[in-house]
Coordinates of C-alpha atoms in Angstrom, one line a residue:
Chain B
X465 CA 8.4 -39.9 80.1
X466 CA 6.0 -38.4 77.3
X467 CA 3.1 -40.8 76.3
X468 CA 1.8 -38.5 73.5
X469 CA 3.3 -35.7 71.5
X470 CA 1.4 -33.5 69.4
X471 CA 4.2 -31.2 67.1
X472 CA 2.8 -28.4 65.4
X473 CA -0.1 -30.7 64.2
X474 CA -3.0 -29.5 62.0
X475 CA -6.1 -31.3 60.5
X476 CA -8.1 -30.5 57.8
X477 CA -11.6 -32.0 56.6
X478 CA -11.4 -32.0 53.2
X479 CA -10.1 -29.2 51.8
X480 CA -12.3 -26.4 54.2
X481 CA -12.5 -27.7 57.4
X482 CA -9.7 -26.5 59.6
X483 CA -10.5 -28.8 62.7
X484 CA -7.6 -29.0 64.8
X485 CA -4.9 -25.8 64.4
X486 CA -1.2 -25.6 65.7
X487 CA -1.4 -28.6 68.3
X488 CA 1.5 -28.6 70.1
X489 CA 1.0 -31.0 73.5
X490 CA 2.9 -32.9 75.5
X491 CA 0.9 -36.0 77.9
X492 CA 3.0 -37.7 80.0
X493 CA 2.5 -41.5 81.4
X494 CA 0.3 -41.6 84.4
X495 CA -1.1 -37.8 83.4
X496 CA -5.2 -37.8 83.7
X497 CA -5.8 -34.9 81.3
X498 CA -9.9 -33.9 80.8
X499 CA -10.3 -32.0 77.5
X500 CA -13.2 -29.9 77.7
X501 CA -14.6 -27.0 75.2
X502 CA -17.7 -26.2 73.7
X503 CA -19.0 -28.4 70.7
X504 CA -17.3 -28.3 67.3
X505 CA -14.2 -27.0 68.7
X506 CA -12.1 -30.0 68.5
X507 CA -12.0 -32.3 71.3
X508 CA -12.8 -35.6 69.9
X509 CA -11.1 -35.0 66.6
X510 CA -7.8 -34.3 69.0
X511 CA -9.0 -37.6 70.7
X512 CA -9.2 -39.7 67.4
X513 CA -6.4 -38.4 66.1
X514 CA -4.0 -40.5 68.7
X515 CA -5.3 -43.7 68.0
X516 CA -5.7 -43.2 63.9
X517 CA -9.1 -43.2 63.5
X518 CA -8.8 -39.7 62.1
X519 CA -5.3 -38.9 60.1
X520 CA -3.6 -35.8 60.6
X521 CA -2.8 -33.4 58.0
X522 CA 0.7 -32.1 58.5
X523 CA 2.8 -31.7 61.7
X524 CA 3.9 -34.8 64.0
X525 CA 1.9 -36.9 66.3
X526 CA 4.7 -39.3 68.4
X527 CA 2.3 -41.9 70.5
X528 CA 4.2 -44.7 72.5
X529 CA 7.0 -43.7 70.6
X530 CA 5.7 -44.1 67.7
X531 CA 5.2 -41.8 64.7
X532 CA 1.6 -41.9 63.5
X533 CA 2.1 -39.9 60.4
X534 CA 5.1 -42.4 59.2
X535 CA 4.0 -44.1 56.9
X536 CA 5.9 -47.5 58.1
X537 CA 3.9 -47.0 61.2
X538 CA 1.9 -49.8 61.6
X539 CA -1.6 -48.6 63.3
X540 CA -3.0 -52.3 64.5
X541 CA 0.3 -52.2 66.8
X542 CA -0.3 -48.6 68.1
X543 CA -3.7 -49.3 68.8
X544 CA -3.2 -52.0 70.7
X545 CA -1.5 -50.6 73.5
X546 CA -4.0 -47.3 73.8
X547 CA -7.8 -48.0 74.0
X548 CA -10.6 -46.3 73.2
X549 CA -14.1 -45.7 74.9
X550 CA -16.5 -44.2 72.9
X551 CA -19.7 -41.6 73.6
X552 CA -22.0 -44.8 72.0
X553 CA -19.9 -47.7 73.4
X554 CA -19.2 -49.6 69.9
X555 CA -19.8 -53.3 71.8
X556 CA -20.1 -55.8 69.0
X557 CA -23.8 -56.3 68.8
X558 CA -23.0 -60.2 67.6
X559 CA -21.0 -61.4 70.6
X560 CA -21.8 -61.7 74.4
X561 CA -20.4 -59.6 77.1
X562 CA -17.4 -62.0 77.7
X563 CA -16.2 -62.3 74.1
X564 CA -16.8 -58.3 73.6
X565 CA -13.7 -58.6 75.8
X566 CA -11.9 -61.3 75.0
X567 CA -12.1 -60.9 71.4
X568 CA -9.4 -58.3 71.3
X569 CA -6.8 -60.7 73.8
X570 CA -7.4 -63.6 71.4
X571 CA -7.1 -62.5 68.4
X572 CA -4.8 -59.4 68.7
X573 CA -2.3 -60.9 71.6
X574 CA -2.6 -64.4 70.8
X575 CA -3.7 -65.2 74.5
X576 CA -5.4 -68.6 75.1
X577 CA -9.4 -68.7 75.8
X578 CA -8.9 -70.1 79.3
X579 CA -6.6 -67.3 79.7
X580 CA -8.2 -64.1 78.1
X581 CA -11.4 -65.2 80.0
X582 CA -9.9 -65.5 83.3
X583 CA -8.8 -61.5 82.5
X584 CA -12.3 -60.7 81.3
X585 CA -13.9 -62.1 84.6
X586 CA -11.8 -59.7 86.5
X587 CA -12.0 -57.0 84.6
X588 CA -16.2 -57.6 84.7
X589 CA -15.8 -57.9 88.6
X590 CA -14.1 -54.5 89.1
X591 CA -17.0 -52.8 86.9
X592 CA -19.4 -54.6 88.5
X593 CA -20.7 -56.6 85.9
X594 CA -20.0 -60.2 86.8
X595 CA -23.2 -62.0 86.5
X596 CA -23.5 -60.7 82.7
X597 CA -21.0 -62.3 81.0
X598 CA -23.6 -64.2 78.7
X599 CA -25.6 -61.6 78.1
X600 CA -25.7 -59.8 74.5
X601 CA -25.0 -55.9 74.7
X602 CA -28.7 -55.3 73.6
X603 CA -29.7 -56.8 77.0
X604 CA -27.6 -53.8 78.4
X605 CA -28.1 -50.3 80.2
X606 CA -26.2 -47.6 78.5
X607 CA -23.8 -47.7 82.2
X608 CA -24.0 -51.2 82.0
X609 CA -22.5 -51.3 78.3
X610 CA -20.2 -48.5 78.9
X611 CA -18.4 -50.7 81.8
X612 CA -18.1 -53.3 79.6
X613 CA -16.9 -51.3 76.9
X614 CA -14.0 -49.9 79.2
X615 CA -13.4 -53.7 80.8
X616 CA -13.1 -54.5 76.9
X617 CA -9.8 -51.8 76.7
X618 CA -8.6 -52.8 79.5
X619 CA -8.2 -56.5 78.7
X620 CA -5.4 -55.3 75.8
X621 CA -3.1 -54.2 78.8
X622 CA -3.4 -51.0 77.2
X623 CA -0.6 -48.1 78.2
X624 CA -2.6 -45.6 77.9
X625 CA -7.0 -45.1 77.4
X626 CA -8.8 -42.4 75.5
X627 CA -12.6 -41.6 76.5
X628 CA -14.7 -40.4 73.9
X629 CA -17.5 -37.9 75.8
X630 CA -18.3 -41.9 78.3
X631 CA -20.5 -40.8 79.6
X632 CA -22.7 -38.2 76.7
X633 CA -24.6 -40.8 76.0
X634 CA -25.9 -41.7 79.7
X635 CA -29.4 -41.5 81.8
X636 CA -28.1 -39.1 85.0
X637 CA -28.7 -42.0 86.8
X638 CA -25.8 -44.3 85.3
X639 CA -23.1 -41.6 85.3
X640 CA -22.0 -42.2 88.8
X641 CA -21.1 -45.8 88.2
X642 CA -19.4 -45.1 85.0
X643 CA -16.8 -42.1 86.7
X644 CA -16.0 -44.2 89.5
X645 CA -14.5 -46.9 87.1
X646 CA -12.7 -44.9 85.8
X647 CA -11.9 -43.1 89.1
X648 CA -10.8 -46.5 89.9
X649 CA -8.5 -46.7 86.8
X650 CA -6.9 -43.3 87.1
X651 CA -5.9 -44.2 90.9
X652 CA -4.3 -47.4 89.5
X653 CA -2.0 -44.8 87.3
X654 CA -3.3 -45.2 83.8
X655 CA -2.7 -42.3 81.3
X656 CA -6.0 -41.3 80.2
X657 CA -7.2 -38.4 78.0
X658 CA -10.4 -37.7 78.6
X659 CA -13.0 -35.3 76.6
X660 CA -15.7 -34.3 78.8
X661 CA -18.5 -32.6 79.9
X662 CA -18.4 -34.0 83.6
X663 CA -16.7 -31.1 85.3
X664 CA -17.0 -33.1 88.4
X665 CA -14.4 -35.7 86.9
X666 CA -12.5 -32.8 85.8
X667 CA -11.9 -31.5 89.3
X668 CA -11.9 -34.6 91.2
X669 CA -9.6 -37.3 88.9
X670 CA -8.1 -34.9 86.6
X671 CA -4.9 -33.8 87.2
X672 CA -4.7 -31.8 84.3
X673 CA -7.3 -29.9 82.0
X674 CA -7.3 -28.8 78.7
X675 CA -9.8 -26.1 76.8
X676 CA -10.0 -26.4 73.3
X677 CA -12.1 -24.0 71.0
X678 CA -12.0 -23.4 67.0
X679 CA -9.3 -26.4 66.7
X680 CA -7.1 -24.7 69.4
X681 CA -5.7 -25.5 72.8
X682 CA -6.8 -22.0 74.8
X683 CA -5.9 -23.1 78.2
X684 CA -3.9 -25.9 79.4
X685 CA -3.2 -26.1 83.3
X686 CA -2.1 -28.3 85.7
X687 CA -3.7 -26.5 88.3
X688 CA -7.6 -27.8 87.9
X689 CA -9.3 -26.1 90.4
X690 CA -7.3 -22.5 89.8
X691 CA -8.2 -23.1 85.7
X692 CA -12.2 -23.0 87.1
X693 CA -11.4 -20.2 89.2
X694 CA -9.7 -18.1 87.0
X695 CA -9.9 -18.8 83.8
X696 CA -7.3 -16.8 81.8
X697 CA -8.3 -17.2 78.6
X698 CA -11.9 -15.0 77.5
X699 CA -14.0 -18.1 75.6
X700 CA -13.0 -20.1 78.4
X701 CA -14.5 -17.9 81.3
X702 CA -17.1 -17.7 79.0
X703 CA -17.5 -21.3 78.9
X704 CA -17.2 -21.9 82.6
X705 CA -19.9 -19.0 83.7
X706 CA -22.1 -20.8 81.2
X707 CA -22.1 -24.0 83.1
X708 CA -21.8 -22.8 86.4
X709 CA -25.2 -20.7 85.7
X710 CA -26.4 -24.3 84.2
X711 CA -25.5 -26.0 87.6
X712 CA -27.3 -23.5 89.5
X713 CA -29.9 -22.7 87.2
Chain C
X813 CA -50.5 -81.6 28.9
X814 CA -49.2 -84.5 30.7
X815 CA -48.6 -86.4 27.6
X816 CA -46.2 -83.5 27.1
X817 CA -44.3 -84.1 30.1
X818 CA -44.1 -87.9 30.1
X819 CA -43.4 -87.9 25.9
X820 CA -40.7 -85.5 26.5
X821 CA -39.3 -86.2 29.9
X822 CA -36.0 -87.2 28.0
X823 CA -35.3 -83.0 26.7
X824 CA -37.2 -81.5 29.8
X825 CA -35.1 -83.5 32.4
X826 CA -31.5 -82.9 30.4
X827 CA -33.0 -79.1 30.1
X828 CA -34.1 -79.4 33.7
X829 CA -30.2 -80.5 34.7
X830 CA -28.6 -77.9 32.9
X831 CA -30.2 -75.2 34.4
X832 CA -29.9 -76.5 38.0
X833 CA -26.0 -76.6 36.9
X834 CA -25.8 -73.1 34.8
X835 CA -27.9 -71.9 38.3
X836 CA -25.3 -73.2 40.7
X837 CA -22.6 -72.3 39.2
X838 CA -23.4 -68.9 38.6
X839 CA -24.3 -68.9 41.7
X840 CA -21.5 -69.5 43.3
X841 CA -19.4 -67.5 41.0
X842 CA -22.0 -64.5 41.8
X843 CA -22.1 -64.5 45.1
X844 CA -17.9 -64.9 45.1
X845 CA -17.4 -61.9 42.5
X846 CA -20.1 -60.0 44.1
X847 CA -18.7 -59.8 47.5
X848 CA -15.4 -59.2 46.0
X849 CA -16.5 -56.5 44.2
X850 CA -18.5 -55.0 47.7
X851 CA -16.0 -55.1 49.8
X852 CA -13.3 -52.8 46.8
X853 CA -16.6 -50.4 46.8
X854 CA -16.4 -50.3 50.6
X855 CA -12.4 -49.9 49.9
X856 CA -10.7 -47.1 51.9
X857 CA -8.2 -47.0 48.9
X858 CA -10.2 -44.2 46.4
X859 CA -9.0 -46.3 43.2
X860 CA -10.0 -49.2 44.1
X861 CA -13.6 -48.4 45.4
X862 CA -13.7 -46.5 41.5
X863 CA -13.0 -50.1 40.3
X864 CA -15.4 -51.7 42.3
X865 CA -18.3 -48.8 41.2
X866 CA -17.6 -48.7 37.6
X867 CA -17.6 -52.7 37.0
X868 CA -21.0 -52.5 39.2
X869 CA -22.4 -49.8 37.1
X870 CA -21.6 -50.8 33.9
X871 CA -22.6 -54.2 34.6
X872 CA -26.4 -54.0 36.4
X873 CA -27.2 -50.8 33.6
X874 CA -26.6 -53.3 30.3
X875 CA -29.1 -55.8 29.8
X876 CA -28.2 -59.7 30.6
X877 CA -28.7 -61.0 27.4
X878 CA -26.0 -58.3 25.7
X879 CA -23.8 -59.4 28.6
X880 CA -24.2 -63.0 27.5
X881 CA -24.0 -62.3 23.8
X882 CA -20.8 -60.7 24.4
X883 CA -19.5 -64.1 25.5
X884 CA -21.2 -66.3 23.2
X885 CA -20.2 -64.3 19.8
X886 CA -17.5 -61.9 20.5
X887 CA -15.0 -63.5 23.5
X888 CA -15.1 -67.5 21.3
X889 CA -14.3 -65.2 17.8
X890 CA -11.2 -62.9 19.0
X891 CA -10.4 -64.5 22.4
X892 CA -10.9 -68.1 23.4
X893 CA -13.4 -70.8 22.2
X894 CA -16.2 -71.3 24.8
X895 CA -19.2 -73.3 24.2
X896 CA -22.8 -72.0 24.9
X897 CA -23.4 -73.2 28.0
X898 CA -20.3 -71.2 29.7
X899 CA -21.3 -68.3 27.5
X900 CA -24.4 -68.4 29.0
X901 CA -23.2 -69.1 32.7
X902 CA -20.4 -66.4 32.5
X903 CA -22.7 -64.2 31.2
X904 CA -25.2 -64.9 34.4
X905 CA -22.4 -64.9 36.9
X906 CA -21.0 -61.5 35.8
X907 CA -24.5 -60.1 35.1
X908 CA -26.0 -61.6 38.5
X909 CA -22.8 -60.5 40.7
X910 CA -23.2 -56.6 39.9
X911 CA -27.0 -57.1 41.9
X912 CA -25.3 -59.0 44.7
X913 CA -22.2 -56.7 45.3
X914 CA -24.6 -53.9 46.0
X915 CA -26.7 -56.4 48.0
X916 CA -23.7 -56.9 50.3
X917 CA -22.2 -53.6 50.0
X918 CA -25.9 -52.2 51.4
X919 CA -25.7 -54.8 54.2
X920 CA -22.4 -53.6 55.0
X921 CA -23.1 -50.4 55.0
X922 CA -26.1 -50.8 57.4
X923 CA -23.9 -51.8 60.0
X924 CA -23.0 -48.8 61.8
X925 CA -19.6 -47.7 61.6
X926 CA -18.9 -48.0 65.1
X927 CA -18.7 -51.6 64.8
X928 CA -15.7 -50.9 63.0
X929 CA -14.0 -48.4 65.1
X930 CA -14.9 -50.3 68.2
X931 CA -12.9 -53.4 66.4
X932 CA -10.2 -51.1 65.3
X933 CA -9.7 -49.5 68.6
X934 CA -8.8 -53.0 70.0
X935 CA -6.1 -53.5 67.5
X936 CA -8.0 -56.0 65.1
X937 CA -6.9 -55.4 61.4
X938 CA -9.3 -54.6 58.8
X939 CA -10.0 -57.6 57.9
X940 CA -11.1 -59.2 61.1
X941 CA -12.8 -56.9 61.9
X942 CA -14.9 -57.4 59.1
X943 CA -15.1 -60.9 59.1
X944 CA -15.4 -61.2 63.2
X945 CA -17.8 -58.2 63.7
X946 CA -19.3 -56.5 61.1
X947 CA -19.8 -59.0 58.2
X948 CA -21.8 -61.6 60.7
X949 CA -24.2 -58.8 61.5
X950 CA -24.7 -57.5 57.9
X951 CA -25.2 -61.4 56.5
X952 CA -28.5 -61.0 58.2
X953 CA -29.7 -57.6 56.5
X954 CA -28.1 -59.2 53.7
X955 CA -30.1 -62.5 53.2
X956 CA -33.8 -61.2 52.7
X957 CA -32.2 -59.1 49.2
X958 CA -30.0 -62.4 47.8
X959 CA -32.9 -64.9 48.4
X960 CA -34.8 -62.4 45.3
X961 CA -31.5 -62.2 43.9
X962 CA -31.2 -66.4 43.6
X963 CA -35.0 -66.6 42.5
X964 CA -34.0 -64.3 39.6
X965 CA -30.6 -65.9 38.7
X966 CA -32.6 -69.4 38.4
X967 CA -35.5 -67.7 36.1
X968 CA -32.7 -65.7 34.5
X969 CA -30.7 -69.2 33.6
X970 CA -33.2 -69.4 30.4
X971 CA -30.7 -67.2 29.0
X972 CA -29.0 -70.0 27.9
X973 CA -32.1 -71.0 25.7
X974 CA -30.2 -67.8 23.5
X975 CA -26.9 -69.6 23.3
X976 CA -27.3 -73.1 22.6
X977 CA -27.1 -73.9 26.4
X978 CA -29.4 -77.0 26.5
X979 CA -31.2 -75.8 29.7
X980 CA -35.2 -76.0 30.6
X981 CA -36.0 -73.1 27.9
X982 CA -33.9 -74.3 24.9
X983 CA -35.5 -77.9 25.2
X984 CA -39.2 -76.6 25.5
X985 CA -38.6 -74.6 22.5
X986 CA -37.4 -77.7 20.6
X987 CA -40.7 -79.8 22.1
X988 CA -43.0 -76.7 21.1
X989 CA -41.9 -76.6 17.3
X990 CA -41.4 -80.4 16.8
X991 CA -44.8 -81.2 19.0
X992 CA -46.7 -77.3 18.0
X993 CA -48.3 -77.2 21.2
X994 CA -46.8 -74.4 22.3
X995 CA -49.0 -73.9 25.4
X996 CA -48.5 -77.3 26.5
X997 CA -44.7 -77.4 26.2
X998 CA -44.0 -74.0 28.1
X999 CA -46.4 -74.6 30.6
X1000 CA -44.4 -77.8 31.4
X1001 CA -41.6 -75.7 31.6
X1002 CA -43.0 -73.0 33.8
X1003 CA -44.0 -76.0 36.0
X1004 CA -40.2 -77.2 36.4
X1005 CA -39.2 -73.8 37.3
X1006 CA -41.1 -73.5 40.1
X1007 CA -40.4 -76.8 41.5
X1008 CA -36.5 -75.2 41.7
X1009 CA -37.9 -71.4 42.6
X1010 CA -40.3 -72.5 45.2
X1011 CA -38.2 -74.7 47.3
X1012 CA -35.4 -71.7 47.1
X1013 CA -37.9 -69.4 48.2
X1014 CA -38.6 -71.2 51.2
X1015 CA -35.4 -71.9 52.1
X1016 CA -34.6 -68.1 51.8
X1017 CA -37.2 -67.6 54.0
X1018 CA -36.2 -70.2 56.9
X1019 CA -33.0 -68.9 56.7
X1020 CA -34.2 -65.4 57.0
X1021 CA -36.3 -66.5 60.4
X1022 CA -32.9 -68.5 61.6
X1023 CA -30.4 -65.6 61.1
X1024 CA -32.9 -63.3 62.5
X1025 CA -33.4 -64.6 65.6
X1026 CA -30.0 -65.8 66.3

């Protein structure tokens, strides 16, 4: 059953920018699809796109079968059921680790304190985080804050997560505790779209991988390890040589 | 000097209770219209952010006492009849709220839009997010800004001395020309200002500390 669909979708900045041209993509539920590309070409506008923080410009976007570009659409209720983790984590500076994530639960589903901070402790357990709860997200590492930021989406029950470049904004150090969460999330069967640069996620969680340049999708395989491979497409061998010599280099 | 004060304590302290209400009242009205008129600049409807500029411009760029001349002669002659003192106070409030509205609308606007889109994401509407997340962050780049912005409404309330308004600056200029110790009179009158100005200021200031650390 199809999560997201993207028909013949195209976004404009302004009147120039052509940022996103000719989507046409299909995610089903329980798909883990990385988006990868080089920068400017796309990925996170593709990404904020599906939960409305960027409005297409023509074409049709169906999410939880729902039609963003309808106007009747009502955005509070699609964003509710997909989250959203972003590059620089967006915790609310004024509120403590526990009400980060219960803030959402309370206000949004209506859920009882006792009962949206029984959820949070959970969640904070499976990051790790369970002796912060009081703390202030300025108290935080950047992988401390990220966790918290992806227990935050996962209190709304959400049907399906979008990650914003996680882990961009991370020491090398921190990385590793961030992917395993979400390693952890992908095994539960959450439908997650993922922009990235970790190709190690990309390989090891993804089932499916997308290569976007100049607002298009190049490549799109379900076959992860074959896309690396062989790459079919020209800018995306291109691409992957680049990193590989980066690895080694 | 004293004699002033203690011959005239009848005008100065009527004077003295006018403009603590003129100042009140304006400020309240002030800091209502002004964050009304932040939040349509901060609009993500085009026309009404244009509303929400224009009024702000048009407002802080004509000087207060045209603003409050407006109401004293021109709104009780075609529109409705309004004594001095609202004259004056409307003419404060509307003058005063243009400053604050770009006060708030800065504070705002300091808080990174993140905030927002992290609130969003969740599923929290517009407005709570701005009144759960981003407007309790922005209150305390905000406060520093409106504690000047109080200080000058108070000093501006001798406005009214223009329209009949009975406050601190009308009365002194009724004790300087019927007592013709000028220097005397508006000294006494600079004095009573600063007793309201001062304890503002340091209020503005504690609460400056409080939000900062909190």
């Amino acid at each position: 059953m199809s999560m997201i669909e993207f028909h013949d979708v195209e976004k404009y900045y302004g009147n120039k920018f052509h940022a996103l041209k000719d989507i046409n993509l299909t995610i089903d539920r329980g798909e883990v699809v990385t988006i990868i590309g080089p920068s400017g070409s796309g990925k996170s506008t593709l990404l904020r796109t599906i939960n409305g923080l960027e409005k297409i410009t023509s074409g049709q976007l169906i999410v939880n079968n729902m039609d963003l570009a309808d106007k009747k659409t009502d955005m509070n209720r699609t964003r509710r059921d997909v989250g959203m983790v972003f590059q620089h984590f967006n915790l609310y500076a004024n509120k403590t680790v526990l009400d980060n994530i219960t803030l959402g639960p309370r206000l949004v589903l209506k859920q009882d304190k006792a009962q949206a901070e029984k959820k949070a402790r959970d969640l904070l357990a499976m990051v790790g985080l369970a002796d912060k709860e009081k703390s202030f997200p300025s108290m935080l590492s950047g992988g401390q804050k990220q966790r918290v930021a992806i227990a935050r989406s996962l209190a709304m029950d959400p049907k399906a997560i979008l990650f914003d470049e996680p882990t961009s904004a991370l020491d090398p150090e921190m990385i590793g505790d961030v992917l395993q969460v979400m390693k952890k999330i992908a095994e539960q069967g959450m439908t997650m779209v993922v922009v990235t640069h970790e190709m190690g996620f990309a390989r090891q969680v993804g089932n499916r991988i997308i290569f976007m340049d100049d607002g298009k999708i190049l490549e799109d395989s379900t076959d992860v390890n074959d896309f690396f491979s062989n790459p079919k497409e020209a800018r995306a061998k291109e691409f992957i040589s680049k990193i590989n010599n980066h690895m080694e280099g | 000097m004293f004699d002033i004060l203690t011959n005239n304590w009848g005008l100065l302290s009527t004077g003295w209770g006018y403009t603590i209400m003129c100042s009140v009242l304006a400020l309240i009205g002030s800091c209502v219209l002004g964050t009304l008129f932040a939040l349509m600049e901060i609009s993500p409807y085009k026309w009404v952010a244009t509303i929400g500029r224009v009024y702000v411009e048009v407002v802080r760029n004509i000087p207060l006492l045209v603003i409050t001349m407006v109401f004293y002669l021109v709104i009780p002659k075609y529109v409705v009849a309004i004594n001095g003192f609202t004259a004056g106070t409307i003419g404060l409030t509307i003058y005063t709220s243009a400053f604050i509205a770009e006060t708030v609308r800065a504070g705002i606007e300091a808080i990174a839009k993140g905030q927002m889109e992290g609130a969003r994401s969740v599923g929290l509407t517009y407005s709570q997010a701005m009144t759960q997340i981003v407007f309790p962050q922005a209150i305390k780049i905000i406060i520093p800004p409106l504690g000047n912005q109080f200080i000058n409404l108070v000093k501006n309330s001798s406005v009214l001395a223009f329209t009949s308004g009975f406050d601190l600056m009308y009365q002194g200029k009724i004790i300087a020309s019927t007592t013709l110790d000028t220097f005397s009179s508006y000294l006494a009158v600079g004095l009573l200002y600063l007793v309201l100005t001062l304890p503002l200021s340091y209020l503005m200031r504690y609460l400056e500390k409080r939000w900062q650390t909190a």
